[in-house]
Amino acid sequence: MPLQVSDYSWQQTKVAVFISVPLRGVCVRDADVFCTENYLKVNCPPFLFEVFLYAPIDDESSKAKIGNDAIVFTLYKKEAAMWETLSMSGVDKEMMQRIREKSILQAQERAKEVTEAKAAARREDQKYALNVMMKIEEEERKKIEHMKENERIKATKELEAWKEHQRKAEQPKGIQREEKLHQQEKQIEEEKKKIKHKSLTRNSASRNLATKGRSSENIFFDKLKEDSIPAPRSVGSIKINFTPRVFPTALRESQVAEEEEWLHKQAEARRAMNTDIPELYDLKEEEKNPEWLKDKGNKLFATENYLAAINAYNLAIRLNNKIPVLYLNRAACHLKLKNLHKAIEDSSKAYRIMKLHLRLIHPTKLYKMMLRRFGI
């Protein structure tokens, strides 16, 4: 149980109260001081000083000085008056407890208000600092834009001056060029006149010669005309031999007309199928076979290139969707790629096709196939 400090001293004026609390033999710096309007407490184990003040004080402006094994309080009164005693008289334990609880609540509310005020002040400071930074950045931006504009104007003026200088420097060159062109035009006109004069003199001379030699020219003109016409072509015939088509069946069993019609239908079906599938345009004829595509997909599956194998199986299924092995192989690729739904779907399709094939097979033939399969 703490020891109550009773050898304290106090003095007062009309505006203040001075209390000296001695704490001998302990470190005064470890003292815990709690002060409100009507309550003052000092806890410095093993000592305890507690007083319920006679009248309310201004705890915000009051002071405490610690040193020389004592604590000196300077408490400022809210009302200027002389107190009869330092503590209230006739205070029982219940009243003391109520004063303590009320003082603690007041201290908590005041601490909360102080915290909120500090937070509000901090927010205001941050807002003010942000506004100041924004203004500084805006001024810097305007300054930079102004410098850019000045540089642009300066560069524009320099470019205009350079163009004007180039224009002035090119003016005498242009005059000289025009003079040269004018001289060249004169020379060309003079040469044209000379050529025209020569041609006129040559034409007059040729006319004179033509009148003299016209009679001799007519003598050979008909002969030259006859020599220039070619002789007509001789009539003949060209023989074309076609390679005969060989049918796999014997001639006595072959029906040429039906086989020709069947081949024609097969060619048309192949062309229609190739037009429906754009992927077949760049493939060779042997690559358009589903069996070849199945083997290609198997090779790609062996090299763990599952996506390319799926593409090969897809094209083979588009060519012939009645082969269950294609669906099973594609299901294996999907299983490797963790596409479980697609793997189940392809497996179901393969099962349905195989089931349909088994229904179409005669029971006796199916029984023989099973015996041959299991080696019985």
XYZ file of C-alpha atoms in Angstrom:
376
model
C 0.000 0.000 0.000
C 1.486 3.394 -0.966
C 2.555 5.912 1.675
C 0.522 9.120 1.786
C 2.652 12.271 1.718
C 1.466 14.548 4.525
C 4.410 16.889 5.076
C 3.670 19.082 2.095
C 3.397 22.872 2.228
C 1.286 25.323 0.273
C 0.856 29.031 -0.225
C -1.638 31.097 -2.154
C -2.421 34.420 -3.680
C -5.683 35.587 -5.182
C -4.736 34.149 -8.586
C -2.441 31.211 -7.834
C -1.674 28.393 -5.428
C 1.884 27.099 -4.781
C 2.305 23.540 -3.462
C 5.610 21.896 -2.537
C 5.553 18.088 -2.266
C 8.770 16.519 -0.836
C 9.770 13.098 -2.165
C 12.893 12.029 -0.301
C 14.877 8.929 -1.152
C 13.260 8.289 -4.547
C 13.944 9.343 -8.107
C 11.654 12.262 -8.662
C 11.973 11.969 -12.428
C 9.926 8.730 -12.288
C 6.970 10.531 -10.713
C 3.596 10.291 -12.462
C 1.646 13.575 -12.236
C -2.101 13.791 -12.942
C -3.942 17.114 -12.702
C -7.463 18.260 -13.542
C -9.703 21.152 -12.461
C -10.549 19.701 -9.003
C -8.025 16.894 -8.574
C -4.232 16.632 -8.241
C -2.315 13.385 -7.900
C 1.387 12.501 -7.774
C 2.349 8.798 -7.860
C 6.020 8.113 -7.106
C 6.329 4.645 -5.527
C 6.241 4.097 -2.647
C 4.823 7.618 -2.076
C 1.405 8.922 -3.129
C 0.179 12.512 -2.945
C -3.500 13.156 -3.604
C -5.564 16.292 -3.011
C -9.143 17.259 -3.912
C -8.868 20.983 -4.546
C -11.059 23.513 -2.839
C -11.987 25.313 -6.070
C -11.426 24.669 -9.756
C -8.114 25.643 -11.354
C -6.863 26.203 -14.901
C -5.033 22.933 -15.400
C -3.847 23.868 -18.897
C -1.852 26.895 -17.729
C -0.714 25.350 -14.432
C 2.908 24.216 -14.080
C 4.981 21.637 -12.197
C 8.715 21.909 -11.472
C 10.593 18.750 -10.518
C 13.975 18.823 -8.797
C 15.879 18.772 -5.453
C 13.818 15.807 -4.144
C 10.583 17.789 -4.458
C 7.857 18.781 -6.879
C 6.655 22.390 -6.858
C 3.213 23.073 -8.396
C 2.030 26.467 -9.569
C -1.755 26.215 -9.962
C -3.675 29.177 -11.392
C -7.175 29.732 -10.070
C -10.120 30.160 -12.400
C -11.673 32.716 -10.026
C -9.513 35.234 -8.163
C -10.267 34.568 -4.507
C -8.593 33.349 -1.360
C -9.186 29.699 -0.440
C -9.990 28.685 3.134
C -8.216 25.358 2.742
C -6.277 23.551 0.021
C -8.580 20.554 -0.172
C -12.306 20.151 0.098
C -13.727 19.369 3.520
C -16.251 16.640 4.299
C -15.346 14.424 1.347
C -16.211 10.763 1.842
C -14.890 7.783 -0.109
C -17.796 7.668 -2.572
C -17.399 11.336 -3.418
C -13.651 10.856 -3.800
C -14.274 7.973 -6.197
C -16.735 10.057 -8.221
C -14.224 12.949 -8.413
C -11.503 10.538 -9.546
C -13.685 8.988 -12.249
C -14.892 12.396 -13.401
C -11.309 13.673 -13.553
C -10.214 10.633 -15.575
C -13.126 11.110 -18.034
C -12.288 14.812 -18.359
C -8.644 13.974 -18.979
C -9.597 11.377 -21.606
C -11.970 13.769 -23.373
C -9.345 16.503 -23.301
C -6.704 14.084 -24.651
C -9.135 13.033 -27.381
C -9.825 16.673 -28.254
C -6.118 17.414 -28.282
C -5.487 14.393 -30.533
C -8.272 15.428 -32.898
C -7.018 19.005 -32.889
C -3.505 17.792 -33.672
C -4.828 15.571 -36.435
C -6.882 18.429 -37.870
C -3.883 20.726 -37.620
C -1.743 18.075 -39.325
C -4.298 17.742 -42.103
C -4.441 21.486 -42.508
C -0.654 21.621 -42.599
C -0.560 18.837 -45.211
C -3.245 20.575 -47.227
C -1.390 23.864 -47.000
C 1.889 22.167 -47.941
C 0.154 20.426 -50.862
C -1.309 23.724 -52.057
C 2.082 25.380 -51.756
C 3.720 22.538 -53.704
C 1.024 22.731 -56.369
C 1.525 26.474 -56.680
C 5.286 25.997 -56.920
C 4.860 23.278 -59.558
C 2.391 25.448 -61.470
C 4.829 28.348 -61.410
C 7.641 26.051 -62.556
C 5.443 24.675 -65.348
C 4.483 28.172 -66.479
C 8.116 29.188 -66.330
C 9.152 26.194 -68.442
C 6.342 26.857 -70.940
C 7.375 30.498 -71.137
C 10.982 29.467 -71.787
C 9.827 27.017 -74.461
C 7.702 29.683 -76.109
C 10.633 32.124 -76.086
C 12.902 29.477 -77.585
C 10.303 28.668 -80.234
C 9.911 32.335 -81.144
C 13.688 32.742 -81.245
C 14.109 29.655 -83.449
C 11.308 30.879 -85.744
C 12.950 34.259 -86.124
C 16.317 32.653 -86.876
C 14.702 30.375 -89.457
C 12.957 33.298 -91.142
C 16.203 35.263 -91.191
C 18.038 32.288 -92.713
C 15.326 31.888 -95.373
C 15.496 35.587 -96.213
C 19.287 35.360 -96.491
C 18.978 32.322 -98.764
C 16.391 34.105 -100.880
C 18.648 37.145 -101.306
C 21.632 34.918 -102.115
C 19.644 32.987 -104.756
C 18.300 36.082 -106.561
C 21.480 36.793 -108.604
C 21.805 33.070 -109.360
C 18.241 33.038 -110.650
C 18.905 36.007 -112.895
C 22.003 34.335 -114.304
C 20.046 31.086 -114.815
C 17.305 32.944 -116.697
C 19.868 34.642 -118.901
C 21.464 31.284 -119.719
C 18.069 29.787 -120.532
C 17.272 32.729 -122.774
C 20.560 32.321 -124.631
C 19.974 28.575 -124.990
C 16.503 29.226 -126.415
C 17.987 31.635 -128.958
C 20.594 29.079 -129.976
C 17.929 26.383 -130.354
C 15.787 28.647 -132.531
C 18.781 29.489 -134.730
C 19.613 25.780 -135.112
C 15.997 25.035 -136.009
C 16.074 27.709 -138.679
C 19.306 26.275 -140.130
C 17.875 22.727 -140.148
C 14.669 23.958 -141.785
C 16.638 25.758 -144.461
C 18.739 22.645 -145.173
C 15.630 20.454 -145.366
C 13.984 22.820 -147.843
C 17.017 22.761 -150.110
C 17.221 18.946 -149.847
C 13.509 18.549 -150.721
C 13.837 20.721 -153.783
C 16.809 18.648 -154.988
C 14.963 15.390 -154.381
C 11.955 16.605 -156.376
C 14.184 17.255 -159.352
C 15.709 13.804 -159.115
C 12.294 12.211 -158.716
C 11.017 13.656 -161.975
C 14.004 12.269 -163.809
C 13.956 8.763 -162.392
C 10.201 8.190 -162.134
C 10.084 6.300 -165.389
C 12.873 3.866 -164.422
C 11.329 3.319 -160.955
C 8.013 2.195 -162.384
C 9.751 -0.555 -164.291
C 10.873 -2.459 -161.159
C 7.998 -1.556 -158.788
C 5.682 -4.358 -159.936
C 8.426 -6.959 -159.678
C 9.297 -5.964 -156.070
C 5.620 -6.070 -155.103
C 5.299 -9.602 -156.416
C 8.420 -10.795 -154.540
C 7.143 -9.457 -151.153
C 3.941 -11.642 -151.068
C 4.605 -15.080 -149.357
C 3.380 -18.377 -150.794
C 0.279 -20.085 -149.224
C 0.763 -22.848 -146.606
C 0.478 -26.489 -147.507
C -2.438 -28.571 -146.065
C -1.609 -31.328 -143.506
C -2.967 -33.268 -140.439
C -1.581 -33.651 -136.865
C -2.048 -36.930 -134.994
C -2.491 -36.866 -131.158
C -2.241 -40.084 -129.137
C -3.645 -40.299 -125.545
C -2.410 -42.752 -122.923
C -5.102 -45.392 -122.376
C -6.594 -45.548 -118.859
C -6.110 -48.930 -117.155
C -8.946 -50.204 -114.959
C -8.200 -52.562 -112.042
C -10.984 -54.977 -113.058
C -10.937 -57.342 -115.982
C -12.323 -56.138 -119.295
C -15.165 -58.689 -119.288
C -16.275 -57.472 -115.836
C -15.607 -53.770 -116.360
C -18.328 -51.253 -117.051
C -16.515 -48.324 -118.602
C -19.458 -45.881 -118.593
C -20.239 -46.477 -114.916
C -16.586 -46.201 -113.934
C -16.199 -42.965 -115.843
C -19.272 -41.559 -114.122
C -17.932 -42.708 -110.734
C -14.549 -41.056 -111.385
C -16.288 -37.841 -112.463
C -18.362 -37.791 -109.277
C -15.291 -38.480 -107.155
C -13.398 -35.561 -108.775
C -16.343 -33.206 -108.231
C -16.693 -34.314 -104.593
C -12.957 -33.812 -104.048
C -13.076 -30.333 -105.552
C -16.134 -29.413 -103.442
C -14.450 -30.749 -100.319
C -11.282 -28.792 -101.035
C -13.253 -25.587 -101.528
C -15.096 -26.116 -98.218
C -11.845 -26.503 -96.268
C -9.488 -23.524 -96.859
C -6.658 -25.325 -94.998
C -6.366 -27.821 -97.893
C -5.388 -25.231 -100.485
C -1.661 -25.413 -99.745
C -1.521 -29.202 -99.142
C -0.384 -31.864 -101.554
C -2.666 -34.683 -102.656
C -1.135 -37.247 -100.301
C -1.401 -34.767 -97.429
C -5.178 -34.588 -97.913
C -5.541 -38.211 -96.794
C -6.952 -38.687 -93.237
C -4.588 -41.625 -92.643
C -1.587 -39.486 -93.548
C -2.831 -36.725 -91.205
C -3.365 -39.310 -88.450
C 0.248 -40.527 -88.801
C 1.452 -36.929 -88.802
C -0.492 -36.239 -85.601
C 0.968 -39.383 -83.995
C 4.501 -38.203 -84.774
C 3.763 -34.764 -83.319
C 2.257 -36.406 -80.219
C 5.436 -38.469 -79.790
C 7.495 -35.239 -79.825
C 5.092 -33.716 -77.190
C 3.883 -31.058 -79.634
C 0.269 -31.527 -78.575
C -1.201 -28.376 -80.113
C 0.145 -29.206 -83.586
C -1.090 -32.799 -83.186
C -4.586 -31.493 -82.339
C -4.533 -29.389 -85.515
C -3.610 -32.442 -87.597
C -6.386 -34.524 -86.008
C -8.890 -31.685 -86.502
C -8.166 -31.551 -90.241
C -8.364 -35.345 -90.535
C -11.735 -35.353 -88.743
C -13.020 -32.682 -91.101
C -12.039 -34.919 -94.005
C -13.546 -38.063 -92.459
C -15.473 -37.889 -89.188
C -16.245 -41.618 -89.052
C -12.825 -42.798 -87.808
C -12.946 -43.306 -84.004
C -9.143 -43.458 -83.648
C -8.903 -39.780 -84.615
C -11.177 -38.792 -81.733
C -9.293 -41.037 -79.305
C -5.910 -39.560 -80.313
C -7.250 -36.020 -80.024
C -8.685 -36.874 -76.599
C -5.202 -38.048 -75.529
C -3.762 -34.673 -76.627
C -6.431 -32.796 -74.674
C -5.709 -34.970 -71.643
C -2.022 -34.036 -71.833
C -2.991 -30.337 -72.012
C -5.381 -30.732 -69.020
C -8.430 -29.954 -71.193
C -10.552 -32.532 -69.402
C -13.948 -31.508 -70.807
C -12.714 -31.752 -74.413
C -11.027 -35.088 -73.677
C -14.309 -36.479 -72.304
C -16.206 -35.116 -75.317
C -13.844 -36.728 -77.860
C -13.850 -40.023 -75.955
C -17.651 -40.041 -75.979
C -17.731 -39.397 -79.739
C -15.278 -42.267 -80.366
C -17.395 -44.570 -78.184
C -20.561 -43.694 -80.111
C -18.886 -44.291 -83.496
C -17.434 -47.638 -82.371
C -20.807 -48.653 -80.963
C -22.460 -47.815 -84.289
C -19.837 -49.841 -86.199
C -20.417 -52.844 -83.959
C -24.158 -52.711 -84.609
C -23.603 -52.742 -88.358
C -21.341 -55.827 -88.251
C -23.028 -59.238 -88.596
C -23.020 -61.197 -85.290
C -21.173 -64.159 -86.790
C -18.472 -61.930 -88.238
C -18.203 -60.072 -84.921
C -17.815 -63.387 -83.091
C -14.988 -64.441 -85.439
C -13.270 -61.089 -85.017
C -13.367 -61.458 -81.235
C -11.956 -64.985 -81.433
C -9.158 -63.785 -83.705
C -8.506 -60.784 -81.431
C -8.100 -62.905 -78.306
C -6.297 -65.778 -80.067
C -8.892 -68.450 -79.439
